[in-house]
CSV table of C-alpha atoms in Angstrom, one decimal:
chain,number,residue,atom,x,y,z
O,244,MET,CA,-12.7,21.4,62.7
O,245,ALA,CA,-10.0,23.1,61.5
O,246,PHE,CA,-9.3,23.7,57.7
O,247,ASP,CA,-6.0,22.6,55.8
O,248,PRO,CA,-5.7,24.4,52.6
O,249,ARG,CA,-3.5,21.4,51.4
O,250,SER,CA,-6.4,19.2,51.8
O,251,SER,CA,-8.3,20.7,49.5
O,252,GLU,CA,-5.4,21.1,47.2
O,253,SER,CA,-4.7,17.6,47.0
O,254,GLN,CA,-7.9,16.8,46.3
O,255,THR,CA,-8.5,19.2,43.4
O,256,ALA,CA,-5.0,17.6,42.3
O,257,GLN,CA,-6.7,14.1,42.0
O,258,THR,CA,-10.0,15.3,40.1
O,259,PRO,CA,-9.5,14.7,36.6
O,260,THR,CA,-10.3,17.7,34.4
O,261,PRO,CA,-12.9,16.6,31.4
O,262,GLU,CA,-11.3,16.8,28.2
O,263,ARG,CA,-12.9,18.7,25.9
O,264,PRO,CA,-14.0,16.3,22.3
O,265,HIS,CA,-12.0,16.9,19.6
O,266,ARG,CA,-14.0,17.8,16.7
O,267,PHE,CA,-12.0,15.7,14.3
O,268,ALA,CA,-12.9,13.1,16.1
O,269,GLY,CA,-16.4,13.4,15.9
O,270,THR,CA,-16.2,14.0,12.4
O,271,ALA,CA,-14.6,10.7,11.1
O,272,HIS,CA,-17.1,8.9,13.6
O,273,ALA,CA,-19.7,10.6,11.6
O,274,ILE,CA,-17.8,9.8,8.1
O,275,GLY,CA,-17.5,5.9,9.1
O,276,GLU,CA,-21.6,5.4,10.4
O,277,TRP,CA,-21.7,7.1,7.0
O,278,VAL,CA,-19.4,5.2,5.0
O,279,ARG,CA,-21.4,1.7,6.6
O,280,THR,CA,-24.7,2.4,5.8
O,281,LEU,CA,-23.4,3.3,2.4
O,282,ALA,CA,-21.6,-0.1,2.1
O,283,SER,CA,-25.1,-2.2,3.5
O,284,ALA,CA,-27.2,-0.1,1.4
O,285,GLY,CA,-24.9,-1.3,-1.6
O,286,VAL,CA,-24.7,-4.6,-0.5
O,287,TYR,CA,-28.4,-5.0,0.0
O,288,THR,CA,-29.5,-3.2,-3.7
O,289,THR,CA,-26.7,-5.7,-5.1
O,290,LEU,CA,-28.8,-8.4,-3.3
O,291,ILE,CA,-32.2,-7.2,-4.5
O,292,LEU,CA,-31.1,-6.5,-7.7
O,293,THR,CA,-29.3,-10.2,-8.1
O,294,PHE,CA,-32.1,-12.0,-7.0
O,295,VAL,CA,-35.3,-9.8,-6.8
O,296,GLY,CA,-35.1,-7.0,-9.4
O,297,GLN,CA,-32.9,-5.8,-12.5
O,298,ILE,CA,-32.5,-1.7,-14.5
O,299,ALA,CA,-33.3,-2.2,-17.9
O,300,ARG,CA,-32.8,0.1,-20.0
O,301,VAL,CA,-34.8,0.2,-23.5
O,302,ASP,CA,-33.2,0.3,-26.6
O,303,GLY,CA,-35.5,1.0,-29.6
O,304,LEU,CA,-39.1,2.1,-30.6
O,305,SER,CA,-40.6,-1.5,-30.7
O,306,MET,CA,-42.8,-0.8,-27.2
O,307,GLU,CA,-43.7,3.0,-28.4
O,308,PRO,CA,-45.8,5.3,-27.2
O,309,THR,CA,-45.6,2.8,-23.7
O,310,LEU,CA,-42.3,2.8,-23.7
O,311,ALA,CA,-39.5,5.3,-25.7
O,312,ASP,CA,-36.0,4.5,-26.7
O,313,HIS,CA,-33.8,5.1,-23.9
O,314,ASP,CA,-36.4,4.9,-21.0
O,315,ARG,CA,-34.8,3.1,-18.2
O,316,LEU,CA,-37.3,0.2,-16.6
O,317,VAL,CA,-37.0,-1.5,-13.5
O,318,VAL,CA,-37.7,-5.7,-14.1
O,319,ASN,CA,-39.3,-7.6,-11.1
O,320,LYS,CA,-37.3,-10.6,-11.8
O,321,TRP,CA,-39.3,-12.8,-8.8
O,322,ILE,CA,-42.8,-12.7,-10.0
O,323,TYR,CA,-42.3,-15.1,-12.2
O,324,ARG,CA,-41.0,-17.6,-9.9
O,325,VAL,CA,-44.3,-17.7,-8.2
O,326,SER,CA,-46.3,-16.7,-10.4
O,327,GLU,CA,-47.4,-17.0,-14.7
O,328,PRO,CA,-47.1,-14.0,-17.3
O,329,ARG,CA,-50.4,-12.7,-18.0
O,330,GLN,CA,-51.9,-11.2,-21.3
O,331,GLY,CA,-51.0,-7.5,-20.6
O,332,ASP,CA,-48.0,-8.1,-19.1
O,333,ILE,CA,-45.0,-5.7,-19.9
O,334,VAL,CA,-41.8,-8.3,-19.7
O,335,MET,CA,-37.9,-7.9,-20.6
O,336,LEU,CA,-37.2,-11.4,-22.1
O,337,TYR,CA,-34.3,-13.3,-24.2
O,338,TYR,CA,-34.5,-12.8,-28.0
O,339,PRO,CA,-34.8,-17.0,-28.9
O,340,ALA,CA,-32.7,-16.5,-31.9
O,341,ASN,CA,-30.0,-15.2,-30.0
O,342,PRO,CA,-30.1,-15.5,-26.1
O,343,GLU,CA,-27.3,-13.0,-25.3
O,344,LYS,CA,-29.9,-10.1,-26.4
O,345,MET,CA,-32.8,-8.8,-24.5
O,346,PHE,CA,-36.0,-7.7,-25.8
O,347,VAL,CA,-38.7,-5.8,-23.5
O,348,LYS,CA,-42.4,-6.9,-25.5
O,349,ARG,CA,-46.1,-7.2,-24.1
O,350,VAL,CA,-47.7,-10.7,-23.6
O,351,ILE,CA,-50.4,-11.3,-25.8
O,352,ALA,CA,-51.3,-15.1,-25.5
O,353,ARG,CA,-50.3,-17.6,-23.0
O,354,GLU,CA,-50.1,-21.6,-23.2
O,355,GLY,CA,-53.2,-22.7,-24.9
O,356,ASP,CA,-54.4,-19.9,-25.7
O,357,GLU,CA,-54.7,-19.1,-29.8
O,358,VAL,CA,-54.0,-16.2,-31.2
O,359,GLN,CA,-54.5,-14.9,-35.0
O,360,ILE,CA,-54.8,-11.5,-36.2
O,361,THR,CA,-57.2,-10.2,-39.0
O,362,SER,CA,-56.2,-7.1,-41.0
O,363,GLY,CA,-54.1,-5.7,-37.8
O,364,THR,CA,-56.7,-6.5,-35.0
O,365,VAL,CA,-55.4,-9.0,-32.4
O,366,HIS,CA,-57.8,-11.9,-31.6
O,367,VAL,CA,-57.1,-14.5,-28.3
O,368,ASN,CA,-59.2,-17.5,-28.6
O,369,GLY,CA,-61.5,-15.9,-31.0
O,370,VAL,CA,-62.0,-12.4,-28.7
O,371,ALA,CA,-60.5,-9.4,-29.9
O,372,LEU,CA,-58.0,-7.8,-27.5
O,373,PRO,CA,-58.8,-4.4,-26.1
O,374,ASP,CA,-56.2,-2.4,-27.5
O,375,GLU,CA,-56.9,1.5,-27.3
O,376,PHE,CA,-53.4,1.7,-25.9
O,377,VAL,CA,-52.0,1.4,-30.2
O,378,PRO,CA,-52.1,4.7,-31.6
O,379,PRO,CA,-53.3,4.6,-35.4
O,380,GLU,CA,-50.2,5.4,-36.4
O,381,TYR,CA,-48.6,2.1,-35.0
O,382,ARG,CA,-51.4,-0.3,-36.2
O,383,SER,CA,-50.8,-3.0,-38.8
O,384,SER,CA,-52.8,-4.3,-40.9
O,385,GLU,CA,-51.4,-7.7,-41.6
O,386,ASP,CA,-52.8,-11.0,-41.0
O,387,PHE,CA,-51.7,-13.7,-39.0
O,388,GLY,CA,-52.2,-17.5,-37.7
O,389,PRO,CA,-54.1,-18.8,-36.2
O,390,GLN,CA,-51.8,-20.4,-33.9
O,391,VAL,CA,-52.2,-22.4,-30.4
O,392,MET,CA,-49.7,-21.4,-28.3
O,393,PRO,CA,-47.8,-24.6,-26.8
O,394,LEU,CA,-47.6,-25.8,-23.3
O,395,GLY,CA,-44.8,-23.5,-21.9
O,396,TYR,CA,-45.0,-20.9,-24.1
O,397,TYR,CA,-46.2,-17.3,-24.5
O,398,PHE,CA,-46.7,-15.1,-27.7
O,399,VAL,CA,-45.1,-11.3,-27.1
O,400,MET,CA,-45.9,-8.4,-29.7
O,401,GLY,CA,-44.3,-4.8,-29.3
O,402,ASP,CA,-47.0,-1.7,-29.0
O,403,HIS,CA,-45.5,-0.4,-32.0
O,404,ARG,CA,-47.1,-3.0,-34.1
O,405,ASN,CA,-46.1,-1.7,-37.5
O,406,GLY,CA,-42.3,-1.3,-36.1
O,407,SER,CA,-42.0,-4.7,-33.6
O,408,TYR,CA,-40.1,-7.6,-34.5
O,409,ASP,CA,-41.6,-10.2,-32.1
O,410,SER,CA,-43.8,-13.4,-32.0
O,411,ARG,CA,-45.3,-12.4,-35.1
O,412,HIS,CA,-41.8,-13.1,-36.8
O,413,TRP,CA,-40.0,-15.5,-34.4
O,414,GLY,CA,-42.6,-17.5,-32.6
O,415,PRO,CA,-43.5,-17.9,-29.3
O,416,VAL,CA,-40.9,-17.6,-26.4
O,417,PRO,CA,-40.6,-20.2,-23.8
O,418,LYS,CA,-41.3,-19.0,-20.3
O,419,LYS,CA,-37.7,-20.1,-19.3
O,420,TYR,CA,-36.2,-16.9,-21.5
O,421,ILE,CA,-39.2,-14.3,-19.5
O,422,VAL,CA,-36.9,-12.7,-17.3
O,423,GLY,CA,-39.4,-10.3,-15.5
O,424,LYS,CA,-42.6,-8.3,-15.5
O,425,VAL,CA,-41.5,-4.3,-15.7
O,426,GLN,CA,-42.5,-2.7,-12.7
O,427,LEU,CA,-41.9,0.6,-12.9
O,428,ARG,CA,-40.5,3.3,-15.2
O,429,TRP,CA,-38.0,5.1,-13.7
O,430,TRP,CA,-36.2,7.4,-16.0
O,431,PRO,CA,-37.0,10.1,-17.2
O,432,PRO,CA,-38.5,11.6,-14.2
O,433,ASN,CA,-41.4,13.6,-16.1
O,434,HIS,CA,-42.7,10.5,-17.3
O,435,SER,CA,-42.2,7.9,-14.3
O,436,ARG,CA,-44.6,5.2,-14.1
O,437,LEU,CA,-46.0,1.8,-12.5
O,438,PHE,CA,-47.1,-0.8,-14.8
């Protein structure tokens, strides 16, 4: 078989040479993927914070020493749709006298419980609550009650007992005003904590 140089040339001319990918096209694709991922994360975060959780900031000293002024919190808004607030839970709630304001307090007593405070010691159903988390300088010496919590209502107090405006002053809180349970302090980072 004879060698025909024209056929070799024609074959070479017909074979397309692979194009070098453009650096810009690869970068644009990576940026597009990153933007899509970020947008998806934003949508998921919005849905979670709307229906499941909420970011909140502590304003004031009524929960010291447990929570400090300007601490940042994650509040679980879903938990009380499937369960009831429990004694000791730290909750975010609407202030009953002005529901445009929100407070963070600790649940002391639930519906049906009797609350009485004698010389600053809190008793629920005749039993003194363990409150070693309240330092001596934050304790009060006041008396209150006895008062039985109505159905669907909760008694809440701040951990800074002598510096908290709470159920001792404005009465029990209806469950519908309890937004959710404080689950996490995420700021400041060196004091982050799960509750």
